[in-house]
């Protein structure tokens, strides 16, 4: 039997995502009630600009006092889609203190302060759900937290930022330069006026921290994630990648060490073989590849951003939290029992693609090979082209510790016969 008294929802933020959440709650009210077992009622919407017209939201629900809204005491679930660290952090903890569970899309806050938020939720017996914080509409957090809870996840490799994937895909398919591709992404609404968080990898790094923490049952903060942006990727890099049968993606990579005693989390551009499932992810789409002991290889694919996809993830969490509330239960909290350390990037074993500008004369290749040997880095392939006293030398290495590869590059820069290092890129997915 359906409960007639509605569950009350407070919405913090009514921008692109928040307005879609409100719209779906209204237009799908009957379906949501049937799925939950009780009606849900939008009890208040906190905004910064109350004068803005918000179609479908009664004016009396609009407030600028978010603190008062979450302190009301009759709110069952707070949906936080304002983003940023503050006031979101304070509002979420205040919601817990006043008896409300929380659904959030705030990747930055969860990556920075997830431990404290989990602790506050547990202390007050409330839920903290955040499917929308990573990869938009793609079901990813719940499969990792629940569906794979009985398995051992060893690696999470993914494209988790639609803006950067659109830009790199445009560079790959059209031959456009970075600036040209960014301009198109901005014109189409895929990139913000200030794209720094996306193109410098901050957005993906926050998501990597969240994914690593869940996948490996340990605490991984944003500061633990190695981050490299993709603003230096060039058309020449794509040309080199194509000669290797690869393309270039900005990847979030979370790995458990082979001995199981540590984990790593990193974000950087990488060449991946065209045969890898992630190579075919086009436009602003996201995809995450998960490798687990029993389940094997799984891939999650779909739109990773935008109002409707993100709102879909928010509403999925809202249904789950409301069901828990009706049953006087809570869902999974923080699982950090392994307490594994996060290794620095220098310990990560990777492959490199290194393009050098060198003098076109005998003995250069031997000098370069000697430097690689002195640093314990094995060469896989070498390609050399020369003309009029100048040459380009492209070296692809076997897997080696990143610190050894970095040391190799620094030593190469000191050779008189090396005019410059044109590009350096890691090779993944093999």
Coordinates of C-alpha atoms in Angstrom, one line a residue:
X1 CA 0.0 0.0 0.0
X2 CA 1.3 3.4 -0.9
X3 CA 1.9 5.9 1.9
X4 CA -0.2 9.1 1.3
X5 CA 2.0 11.5 3.3
X6 CA 4.6 12.8 0.8
X7 CA 8.4 12.7 1.3
X8 CA 9.6 16.3 1.2
X9 CA 12.6 17.2 -1.0
X10 CA 14.7 20.4 -0.8
X11 CA 16.6 21.4 -3.9
X12 CA 19.8 23.4 -3.5
X13 CA 20.5 25.0 -6.9
X14 CA 18.2 25.5 -9.9
X15 CA 20.6 25.9 -12.8
X16 CA 20.9 23.5 -15.8
X17 CA 20.8 20.4 -13.7
X18 CA 18.5 21.6 -10.8
X19 CA 15.8 22.9 -13.2
X20 CA 15.8 19.5 -14.9
X21 CA 15.5 17.7 -11.6
X22 CA 12.5 19.9 -10.7
X23 CA 10.9 19.4 -14.1
X24 CA 11.2 15.6 -13.9
X25 CA 9.9 15.5 -10.3
X26 CA 6.8 17.4 -11.6
X27 CA 6.2 15.7 -14.9
X28 CA 6.9 12.1 -13.6
X29 CA 5.4 12.5 -10.2
X30 CA 3.0 9.6 -10.5
X31 CA 5.7 7.2 -11.8
X32 CA 8.1 8.3 -9.1
X33 CA 5.5 7.8 -6.4
X34 CA 4.7 4.3 -7.7
X35 CA 8.4 3.4 -7.8
X36 CA 9.1 4.8 -4.3
X37 CA 5.9 3.8 -2.5
X38 CA 5.0 7.3 -1.5
X39 CA 4.6 10.6 -3.3
X40 CA 7.6 13.1 -3.3
X41 CA 7.0 16.8 -2.9
X42 CA 9.3 19.6 -3.9
X43 CA 9.2 21.6 -0.6
X44 CA 11.7 24.3 -1.4
X45 CA 14.3 25.5 -3.9
X46 CA 17.3 27.6 -2.8
X47 CA 18.7 29.9 -5.5
X48 CA 21.0 32.9 -5.7
X49 CA 18.8 35.0 -8.0
X50 CA 15.2 34.9 -6.9
X51 CA 14.0 37.3 -9.6
X52 CA 14.8 34.8 -12.4
X53 CA 11.8 33.2 -14.0
X54 CA 11.8 29.4 -13.4
X55 CA 9.1 27.8 -15.4
X56 CA 7.1 25.1 -13.6
X57 CA 8.3 26.0 -10.1
X58 CA 5.8 27.9 -7.9
X59 CA 7.2 31.2 -6.7
X60 CA 6.4 30.5 -3.1
X61 CA 9.0 27.6 -3.2
X62 CA 11.9 29.9 -4.1
X63 CA 14.2 31.0 -1.4
X64 CA 17.6 32.6 -1.1
X65 CA 18.1 31.2 2.4
X66 CA 19.5 27.7 1.8
X67 CA 20.5 27.3 5.4
X68 CA 17.0 27.9 6.7
X69 CA 15.6 25.5 4.1
X70 CA 17.8 22.6 5.2
X71 CA 17.2 23.3 8.9
X72 CA 13.4 23.1 8.6
X73 CA 13.3 19.7 10.2
X74 CA 10.5 18.3 7.9
X75 CA 12.8 17.8 4.9
X76 CA 13.4 14.1 4.1
X77 CA 16.0 14.5 1.3
X78 CA 18.2 17.4 0.3
X79 CA 19.3 17.4 -3.4
X80 CA 22.5 19.5 -3.7
X81 CA 23.5 20.6 -7.2
X82 CA 25.1 24.0 -6.5
X83 CA 28.7 22.6 -6.8
X84 CA 31.9 24.0 -5.2
X85 CA 33.2 23.5 -1.7
X86 CA 31.4 26.1 0.3
X87 CA 28.6 26.7 1.1
X88 CA 27.8 23.2 -0.2
X89 CA 29.8 21.4 2.5
X90 CA 28.2 23.3 5.3
X91 CA 24.7 22.9 3.9
X92 CA 25.1 19.1 3.5
X93 CA 26.4 18.6 7.0
X94 CA 23.6 20.8 8.3
X95 CA 21.1 18.7 6.4
X96 CA 22.4 15.6 8.1
X97 CA 22.2 17.2 11.5
X98 CA 18.5 18.1 10.9
X99 CA 17.5 14.6 9.9
X100 CA 17.7 14.8 6.1
X101 CA 19.5 12.4 3.7
X102 CA 21.5 14.0 0.8
X103 CA 21.8 13.4 -2.9
X104 CA 24.7 15.3 -4.4
X105 CA 26.3 15.8 -7.8
X106 CA 29.3 17.6 -6.3
X107 CA 32.5 15.8 -7.5
X108 CA 34.8 18.5 -6.2
X109 CA 33.5 18.4 -2.6
X110 CA 33.4 14.6 -2.5
X111 CA 36.9 14.3 -3.8
X112 CA 38.1 16.9 -1.3
X113 CA 36.1 16.0 1.8
X114 CA 34.3 12.7 1.1
X115 CA 35.5 11.2 4.4
X116 CA 34.0 13.9 6.6
X117 CA 30.7 13.8 4.7
X118 CA 30.5 10.1 5.1
X119 CA 31.2 10.4 8.8
X120 CA 28.5 13.0 9.2
X121 CA 26.0 11.0 7.4
X122 CA 26.8 7.9 9.5
X123 CA 26.7 9.9 12.7
X124 CA 23.2 11.1 12.0
X125 CA 21.9 7.9 10.4
X126 CA 21.4 9.4 7.0
X127 CA 22.2 8.5 3.4
X128 CA 24.8 10.1 1.1
X129 CA 24.3 9.2 -2.6
X130 CA 26.2 10.8 -5.5
X131 CA 25.8 8.9 -8.7
X132 CA 25.6 12.2 -10.7
X133 CA 29.1 13.2 -9.5
X134 CA 30.9 11.0 -12.0
X135 CA 30.0 10.4 -15.6
X136 CA 26.5 12.0 -15.7
X137 CA 23.8 9.5 -16.6
X138 CA 26.1 6.5 -16.8
X139 CA 25.3 4.1 -13.9
X140 CA 28.8 3.7 -12.4
X141 CA 29.0 4.6 -8.7
X142 CA 26.2 2.2 -7.7
X143 CA 27.7 -0.8 -9.7
X144 CA 31.1 -0.2 -8.1
X145 CA 29.5 0.3 -4.6
X146 CA 26.9 -2.5 -4.8
X147 CA 27.0 -4.7 -7.9
X148 CA 30.8 -5.4 -7.6
X149 CA 30.9 -5.3 -3.8
X150 CA 31.7 -9.0 -3.7
X151 CA 34.4 -8.8 -6.3
X152 CA 37.9 -7.4 -6.4
X153 CA 38.4 -4.5 -8.8
X154 CA 41.9 -4.1 -10.1
X155 CA 41.7 -1.3 -12.6
X156 CA 39.4 1.5 -13.6
X157 CA 40.3 3.2 -16.9
X158 CA 38.0 5.9 -18.4
X159 CA 37.1 9.0 -20.3
X160 CA 35.2 11.0 -17.7
X161 CA 35.1 14.5 -19.2
X162 CA 33.0 15.2 -22.2
X163 CA 34.6 18.5 -23.1
X164 CA 38.1 17.1 -23.5
X165 CA 36.9 14.1 -25.4
X166 CA 35.0 16.3 -27.8
X167 CA 38.1 18.4 -28.4
X168 CA 40.5 15.5 -28.8
X169 CA 38.0 13.7 -31.1
X170 CA 37.7 16.8 -33.3
X171 CA 41.5 17.0 -33.5
X172 CA 41.6 13.3 -34.4
X173 CA 38.9 13.3 -37.0
X174 CA 39.3 16.7 -38.7
X175 CA 43.0 17.4 -38.2
X176 CA 42.1 20.6 -36.3
X177 CA 44.5 22.2 -33.8
X178 CA 43.8 22.4 -30.1
X179 CA 42.7 26.1 -30.2
X180 CA 40.4 25.5 -33.2
X181 CA 38.8 22.5 -31.6
X182 CA 38.3 24.3 -28.3
X183 CA 36.6 27.2 -30.1
X184 CA 34.1 24.8 -31.7
X185 CA 33.5 23.1 -28.3
X186 CA 32.8 26.5 -26.8
X187 CA 30.4 27.5 -29.6
X188 CA 28.5 24.3 -29.2
X189 CA 28.2 24.7 -25.4
X190 CA 30.4 21.7 -24.6
X191 CA 33.1 24.0 -23.1
X192 CA 32.7 26.7 -20.4
X193 CA 33.9 30.3 -21.1
X194 CA 36.8 29.3 -18.8
X195 CA 37.6 25.7 -19.7
X196 CA 40.5 25.3 -17.3
X197 CA 38.9 22.8 -15.0
X198 CA 38.2 20.5 -18.0
X199 CA 41.3 20.9 -20.2
X200 CA 43.8 21.0 -17.4
X201 CA 42.3 17.8 -15.9
X202 CA 41.0 19.1 -12.6
X203 CA 37.5 17.8 -13.3
X204 CA 38.7 14.4 -14.3
X205 CA 41.1 14.2 -11.3
X206 CA 38.2 14.8 -8.9
X207 CA 36.3 11.9 -10.5
X208 CA 39.3 9.7 -10.4
X209 CA 39.7 10.3 -6.7
X210 CA 36.0 9.2 -6.2
X211 CA 36.3 6.2 -8.4
X212 CA 39.6 5.0 -6.9
X213 CA 38.2 5.3 -3.3
X214 CA 35.1 3.2 -4.1
X215 CA 36.9 0.6 -6.4
X216 CA 39.7 -0.1 -3.9
X217 CA 37.9 0.5 -0.6
X218 CA 40.5 3.1 0.5
X219 CA 40.6 6.8 0.9
X220 CA 41.8 8.7 -2.1
X221 CA 41.7 12.5 -2.0
X222 CA 42.1 15.0 -4.9
X223 CA 45.7 15.8 -3.8
X224 CA 46.6 12.1 -4.3
X225 CA 45.7 12.1 -8.0
X226 CA 48.5 12.9 -10.5
X227 CA 47.1 15.3 -13.0
X228 CA 48.3 16.5 -16.5
X229 CA 46.2 18.6 -18.8
X230 CA 45.8 18.1 -22.6
X231 CA 46.5 21.7 -23.8
X232 CA 49.9 20.6 -25.2
X233 CA 48.5 17.9 -27.4
X234 CA 49.1 18.7 -31.1
X235 CA 48.1 17.6 -34.5
X236 CA 51.6 16.1 -34.9
X237 CA 50.9 13.9 -31.8
X238 CA 47.8 12.6 -33.5
X239 CA 49.7 11.9 -36.7
X240 CA 52.2 9.9 -34.7
X241 CA 49.4 8.1 -32.9
X242 CA 47.9 7.1 -36.2
X243 CA 51.2 5.7 -37.4
X244 CA 51.1 3.4 -34.3
X245 CA 47.5 2.4 -34.9
X246 CA 46.4 4.6 -31.9
X247 CA 44.4 7.6 -31.0
X248 CA 44.7 10.0 -28.1
X249 CA 42.3 10.4 -25.1
X250 CA 42.5 12.2 -21.8
X251 CA 42.2 9.2 -19.4
X252 CA 41.5 8.8 -15.7
X253 CA 43.4 5.7 -14.6
X254 CA 43.0 4.1 -11.2
X255 CA 45.0 0.9 -10.5
X256 CA 45.7 -1.5 -7.8
X257 CA 49.4 -2.5 -7.6
X258 CA 50.3 -6.0 -8.7
X259 CA 51.2 -6.9 -5.1
X260 CA 47.9 -5.5 -3.9
X261 CA 49.7 -3.3 -1.3
X262 CA 49.0 0.1 -2.9
X263 CA 47.0 2.0 -5.4
X264 CA 47.5 4.8 -8.0
X265 CA 45.2 7.4 -9.4
X266 CA 46.2 9.6 -12.3
X267 CA 44.8 11.8 -15.2
X268 CA 46.8 12.5 -18.3
X269 CA 46.6 12.3 -22.1
X270 CA 47.6 9.0 -23.5
X271 CA 47.8 7.1 -26.7
X272 CA 45.5 4.0 -26.8
X273 CA 45.3 1.4 -29.6
X274 CA 42.3 1.7 -32.0
X275 CA 41.4 -1.8 -31.0
X276 CA 40.7 -0.7 -27.4
X277 CA 36.9 -0.1 -26.6
X278 CA 37.7 3.4 -25.4
X279 CA 39.2 4.5 -28.7
X280 CA 35.8 4.5 -30.4
X281 CA 34.2 6.9 -27.8
X282 CA 33.4 9.9 -29.8
X283 CA 32.2 13.5 -29.2
X284 CA 31.2 14.5 -25.7
X285 CA 30.5 11.0 -24.6
X286 CA 32.1 9.3 -21.5
X287 CA 33.1 5.7 -21.1
X288 CA 34.7 3.8 -18.2
X289 CA 36.4 0.4 -18.5
X290 CA 36.4 -1.7 -15.3
X291 CA 38.6 -4.8 -14.8
X292 CA 37.7 -7.1 -11.9
X293 CA 38.8 -10.6 -10.8
X294 CA 35.5 -12.4 -11.2
X295 CA 33.5 -10.1 -13.5
X296 CA 36.3 -9.6 -15.9
X297 CA 36.1 -6.6 -18.2
X298 CA 33.1 -4.3 -18.1
X299 CA 32.5 -1.1 -20.0
X300 CA 30.0 1.7 -19.0
X301 CA 29.2 4.2 -21.8
X302 CA 26.9 7.1 -22.3
X303 CA 26.4 10.9 -22.1
X304 CA 28.6 12.2 -19.3
X305 CA 27.2 15.7 -18.7
X306 CA 24.3 18.0 -19.5
X307 CA 21.1 18.9 -17.7
X308 CA 19.0 15.9 -18.5
X309 CA 21.6 13.1 -18.2
X310 CA 22.8 14.4 -14.9
X311 CA 19.3 14.9 -13.6
X312 CA 18.6 11.3 -14.5
X313 CA 21.3 10.2 -12.2
X314 CA 20.1 12.5 -9.5
X315 CA 16.6 11.2 -9.7
X316 CA 17.8 7.6 -9.6
X317 CA 19.6 8.4 -6.3
X318 CA 16.5 10.2 -5.1
X319 CA 14.3 7.1 -5.6
X320 CA 16.8 4.9 -3.8
X321 CA 17.2 7.3 -0.8
X322 CA 13.4 7.7 -0.5
X323 CA 12.9 3.9 -0.5
X324 CA 15.5 3.6 2.2
X325 CA 13.7 6.3 4.2
X326 CA 10.4 4.5 4.0
X327 CA 12.0 1.3 5.2
X328 CA 13.9 3.1 8.0
X329 CA 17.2 2.0 6.5
X330 CA 20.3 3.4 4.9
X331 CA 22.3 2.4 1.9
X332 CA 26.1 1.7 1.7
X333 CA 28.3 4.2 3.5
X334 CA 32.1 4.7 3.2
X335 CA 34.1 1.5 2.6
X336 CA 37.8 2.3 3.4
X337 CA 38.8 -0.8 5.3
X338 CA 41.8 -1.6 3.1
X339 CA 43.6 1.7 4.0
X340 CA 45.9 1.2 1.1
X341 CA 48.5 3.9 0.5
X342 CA 48.5 5.9 -2.8
X343 CA 51.8 5.5 -4.6
X344 CA 53.4 8.6 -6.3
X345 CA 53.4 8.8 -10.1
X346 CA 57.1 8.0 -10.2
X347 CA 56.3 4.4 -9.1
X348 CA 53.7 3.9 -11.8
X349 CA 54.8 1.5 -14.6
X350 CA 54.0 3.0 -18.1
X351 CA 55.1 3.1 -21.7
X352 CA 56.3 6.3 -23.4
X353 CA 56.1 7.7 -26.9
X354 CA 58.9 10.2 -27.2
X355 CA 59.5 12.4 -30.2
X356 CA 63.0 14.1 -30.4
X357 CA 64.4 16.7 -32.8
X358 CA 68.0 15.6 -33.4
X359 CA 71.1 16.3 -35.5
X360 CA 71.1 14.1 -38.7
X361 CA 74.5 12.6 -38.4
X362 CA 76.0 9.2 -37.6
X363 CA 76.0 8.0 -34.0
X364 CA 72.9 9.9 -32.8
X365 CA 70.8 6.8 -32.4
X366 CA 73.5 5.1 -30.5
X367 CA 73.8 8.0 -28.1
X368 CA 70.1 8.0 -27.5
X369 CA 69.9 4.3 -27.0
X370 CA 72.7 4.5 -24.5
X371 CA 70.8 7.0 -22.4
X372 CA 67.8 4.7 -22.3
X373 CA 70.0 1.8 -21.3
X374 CA 71.7 3.8 -18.5
X375 CA 68.3 4.5 -17.0
X376 CA 67.0 0.9 -17.3
X377 CA 64.4 1.7 -19.9
X378 CA 64.0 -0.8 -22.8
X379 CA 63.2 0.4 -26.2
X380 CA 60.3 -1.2 -28.2
X381 CA 60.5 0.6 -31.5
X382 CA 62.5 3.5 -33.1
X383 CA 61.6 5.5 -36.2
X384 CA 64.0 8.1 -37.7
X385 CA 63.6 10.5 -40.5
X386 CA 66.2 13.1 -41.6
X387 CA 66.9 15.8 -44.1
X388 CA 69.3 18.8 -44.4
X389 CA 71.2 18.1 -41.2
X390 CA 68.0 17.8 -39.0
X391 CA 66.1 14.7 -38.1
X392 CA 63.2 13.5 -36.0
X393 CA 63.6 10.4 -33.8
X394 CA 60.5 8.7 -32.4
X395 CA 61.1 6.2 -29.6
X396 CA 58.4 3.9 -28.1
X397 CA 59.5 2.2 -24.9
X398 CA 58.5 -0.9 -23.1
X399 CA 56.9 -0.6 -19.7
X400 CA 59.1 1.0 -17.0
X401 CA 58.6 3.0 -13.8
X402 CA 57.6 6.6 -14.7
X403 CA 60.5 8.0 -12.7
X404 CA 62.9 6.1 -14.8
X405 CA 61.3 7.4 -18.0
X406 CA 61.2 11.0 -16.7
X407 CA 64.9 10.7 -15.8
X408 CA 65.6 9.4 -19.3
X409 CA 63.9 12.4 -20.9
X410 CA 65.9 14.8 -18.7
X411 CA 69.2 13.1 -19.7
X412 CA 68.2 13.2 -23.4
X413 CA 67.7 17.0 -23.2
X414 CA 71.4 17.3 -22.1
X415 CA 72.7 15.6 -25.2
X416 CA 74.4 18.0 -27.7
X417 CA 72.9 16.0 -30.6
X418 CA 69.3 16.5 -29.3
X419 CA 67.9 19.8 -30.4
X420 CA 64.7 19.4 -28.4
X421 CA 62.0 17.1 -27.1
X422 CA 59.0 17.7 -29.5
X423 CA 56.5 15.6 -27.5
X424 CA 56.2 13.1 -24.7
X425 CA 53.1 11.0 -24.2
X426 CA 52.3 7.8 -22.3
X427 CA 50.9 4.8 -24.1
X428 CA 48.0 2.9 -22.3
X429 CA 45.5 0.2 -23.0
X430 CA 47.8 -2.6 -23.9

